Amino acid sequence: MAKPRKFALVSVFLLAIVFALVYWGISLTSNLGKTKAELSSENAEKRLNRLFSDLSVSSAEPVKGQIDLDPADVAEALPDISKFPVTVDNTTGFYVEIFSSTEKSGSGVDGWLTEVAAEFNRAGIEVNGQAASVKVRNIASGTATDYIASGKYIPDAFTPSNELWGEMVKASGVRTELVAKRLAGNVPGIVIAKAKYDALVEKYGAVNVKTVTEAIAGNEFAMGYTDPFASSTGLNFLLTALDSFDSSNLLGEKAVAGFEKFQANVPFIASTTIQMRDAAKSGMLDGFVLEYQTYINAADLKGGYVFTPFGVRHDSPLYALGDLPPEKVELIKRFADFVQQEQYQQAAEKLGFNGLEEYTPELAVPDGALLSAAQKLWKEKKNAGKPIVAVFVADVSGSMDGEPLNRLKESLLKGQKYLGRDNSIGFVSYSSDVTIHLPIGKYDTNQQSMFVGAVNSLQSGGGTATFDGIVVALKMLQDELRVNPNGKPVIFVLSDGETNEGYSLNDVKDLVEAYKVPIYTIGYNANIKALQSISGINEAASINADTDDVVYKIGNLFNVQM
């Protein structure tokens, strides 16, 4: 009787092996072709629940605060103008100050106008018998327009990237005289991966903004562009896209419907060109917008990408601003003439300007009122019917005590005016433990009041468990998306970046990747590298919010992402 028993045991053992092999085979074939992120997402909910259950999480009593219903004050949010560097100082008592866009008034390949202005100051120019010079301030066109249009600071002259900003300044009521339509030639364009460019040509016969927007609307092309409130190329692309849907009425029903369909399939709107370039390097984009001068100087784009121009030209016009005395207007004109000398235009060409001279735009420069209306339309329609669901995660650890926490509160209280009524928000804070101050809810007046009350109630103390706060935010978002799956999740972390308790980046990184939730970080006297490592997981932006421009930066960030 012992032999049959032994045989039965062996049979059971063999059967178990067979079942194991079958199970392993099924698991193997079911996972074929899946990425690591897709594999981790299958167990993401279990993992999230496990991490969440091990945390100490409390809920605060809701506190209502007094809300300010006045619109955001751009002038108040702008930092002192000294925040933006003077790259060429005046050398005489009689001079004009010029706001210049950053691609030409910086250094290196972006320092063309810097060098020419310095030459001008060395040339001993006189106007009406007075020794004259120029002072050049390096400032992005959109930001410069905010200073000028709000009246916060108006220089004598302005050379933005394109005429769109000049029209917006004119529409604001500031006296504007176009002194020169062009200081140096440049063109905006869509930079497209070569293989994708060839595929578009094969299907559509040509590549231009119209075929690109059709391809995006058909979910055949993944493209990113930059904030049209701040970026010259972003504003130009918005205008050109609307024109491609209906050139006879850029804000009509046909154009708006086309834009909404197109925007529904745009995966990425960047706050800055750097953020967009980083996203492109990750492989998530088939194309993105860029100026030709930047493209031609980018070694990593050579060979693998094709540049397709669009929109109005970026020829760096020069404007005189305000009620200037005649001698200052004459000085600005003399500077424009000086810049256009052949030797300086050749210098510009060596730095990437004056290329694609054959490009002639089909689109005329519209007036500033239409441009402002297009920006407003973009703000209303950019989420394409998918409301944002955001959780704000505030660091209230002991290291945030004093000025950092005060600035955090100020930036949230002023920045919340950009959040948008169609969106939903929640709010948590963390130190050693995590506190939920505000469950996710529609950002109506009641939610806004409780958000303000929660921010005002923050007090510092304890350790810094940043990733515990992120886990709680992820849990809140996933619970909300089960109820409202149409939402677009996002997390904002406001911190000094010094994590010293709780979970680590390695504990949560694969979870964040699986859920594909962008985490925007805002640092206060911060370890910026640590915060950048968090934002870099899903190509979000990280802001170094020093004490004088944090409100303006956060307003811009919320304007784009909310």
PDB file of N, CA and C in Angstrom, residues 395-402 404-405 460-464 496-498 500 524-525:
ATOM      1  N   ASP A 395       3.854  72.482   2.608  1.00  0.00           N
ATOM      2  CA  ASP A 395       4.831  72.120   3.633  1.00  0.00           C
ATOM      3  C   ASP A 395       4.713  73.096   4.808  1.00  0.00           C
ATOM      4  N   VAL A 396       4.387  72.581   5.999  1.00  0.00           N
ATOM      5  CA  VAL A 396       4.313  73.429   7.193  1.00  0.00           C
ATOM      6  C   VAL A 396       5.284  72.929   8.260  1.00  0.00           C
ATOM      7  N   SER A 397       6.377  72.308   7.830  1.00  0.00           N
ATOM      8  CA  SER A 397       7.381  71.813   8.770  1.00  0.00           C
ATOM      9  C   SER A 397       8.112  72.968   9.442  1.00  0.00           C
ATOM     10  N   GLY A 398       8.900  72.636  10.450  1.00  0.00           N
ATOM     11  CA  GLY A 398       9.616  73.665  11.192  1.00  0.00           C
ATOM     12  C   GLY A 398      10.550  74.485  10.329  1.00  0.00           C
ATOM     13  N   SER A 399      11.108  73.873   9.280  1.00  0.00           N
ATOM     14  CA  SER A 399      12.040  74.598   8.413  1.00  0.00           C
ATOM     15  C   SER A 399      11.351  75.654   7.551  1.00  0.00           C
ATOM     16  N   MET A 400      10.026  75.627   7.512  1.00  0.00           N
ATOM     17  CA  MET A 400       9.268  76.638   6.762  1.00  0.00           C
ATOM     18  C   MET A 400       8.873  77.821   7.633  1.00  0.00           C
ATOM     19  N   ASP A 401       9.276  77.813   8.881  1.00  0.00           N
ATOM     20  CA  ASP A 401       8.855  78.852   9.819  1.00  0.00           C
ATOM     21  C   ASP A 401       9.330  80.236   9.355  1.00  0.00           C
ATOM     22  N   GLY A 402       8.495  81.234   9.603  1.00  0.00           N
ATOM     23  CA  GLY A 402       8.877  82.604   9.287  1.00  0.00           C
ATOM     24  C   GLY A 402       8.582  82.992   7.855  1.00  0.00           C
ATOM     25  N   PRO A 404       9.503  81.893   4.782  1.00  0.00           N
ATOM     26  CA  PRO A 404       9.032  80.936   3.764  1.00  0.00           C
ATOM     27  C   PRO A 404       7.530  80.654   3.859  1.00  0.00           C
ATOM     28  N   LEU A 405       7.021  80.419   5.078  1.00  0.00           N
ATOM     29  CA  LEU A 405       5.595  80.127   5.222  1.00  0.00           C
ATOM     30  C   LEU A 405       4.755  81.367   4.926  1.00  0.00           C
ATOM     31  N   SER A 460       3.500  76.411  11.387  1.00  0.00           N
ATOM     32  CA  SER A 460       4.657  75.547  11.121  1.00  0.00           C
ATOM     33  C   SER A 460       5.109  74.799  12.365  1.00  0.00           C
ATOM     34  N   GLY A 461       5.804  73.664  12.121  1.00  0.00           N
ATOM     35  CA  GLY A 461       6.366  72.868  13.201  1.00  0.00           C
ATOM     36  C   GLY A 461       6.476  71.412  12.809  1.00  0.00           C
ATOM     37  N   GLY A 462       7.517  70.740  13.288  1.00  0.00           N
ATOM     38  CA  GLY A 462       7.666  69.320  13.010  1.00  0.00           C
ATOM     39  C   GLY A 462       8.603  69.022  11.857  1.00  0.00           C
ATOM     40  N   GLY A 463       8.655  67.737  11.484  1.00  0.00           N
ATOM     41  CA  GLY A 463       9.527  67.288  10.413  1.00  0.00           C
ATOM     42  C   GLY A 463       8.926  67.516   9.040  1.00  0.00           C
ATOM     43  N   THR A 464       9.581  66.960   8.016  1.00  0.00           N
ATOM     44  CA  THR A 464       9.177  67.204   6.627  1.00  0.00           C
ATOM     45  C   THR A 464       8.966  65.888   5.906  1.00  0.00           C
ATOM     46  N   ASP A 496      10.101  73.656   0.978  1.00  0.00           N
ATOM     47  CA  ASP A 496      11.513  74.017   0.885  1.00  0.00           C
ATOM     48  C   ASP A 496      12.354  72.836   0.389  1.00  0.00           C
ATOM     49  N   GLY A 497      11.694  71.716   0.118  1.00  0.00           N
ATOM     50  CA  GLY A 497      12.356  70.596  -0.549  1.00  0.00           C
ATOM     51  C   GLY A 497      13.157  69.672   0.344  1.00  0.00           C
ATOM     52  N   GLU A 498      13.238  69.941   1.639  1.00  0.00           N
ATOM     53  CA  GLU A 498      14.097  69.156   2.518  1.00  0.00           C
ATOM     54  C   GLU A 498      13.314  68.034   3.193  1.00  0.00           C
ATOM     55  N   ASN A 500      12.817  64.848   5.313  1.00  0.00           N
ATOM     56  CA  ASN A 500      13.614  64.139   6.327  1.00  0.00           C
ATOM     57  C   ASN A 500      12.827  63.106   7.118  1.00  0.00           C
ATOM     58  N   TYR A 524      10.463  77.383  -1.725  1.00  0.00           N
ATOM     59  CA  TYR A 524      10.675  78.571  -0.907  1.00  0.00           C
ATOM     60  C   TYR A 524      11.989  78.418  -0.148  1.00  0.00           C
ATOM     61  N   ASN A 525      12.998  79.221  -0.529  1.00  0.00           N
ATOM     62  CA  ASN A 525      14.339  79.050   0.054  1.00  0.00           C
ATOM     63  C   ASN A 525      14.714  77.577   0.011  1.00  0.00           C
TER      64      ASN A 525
END
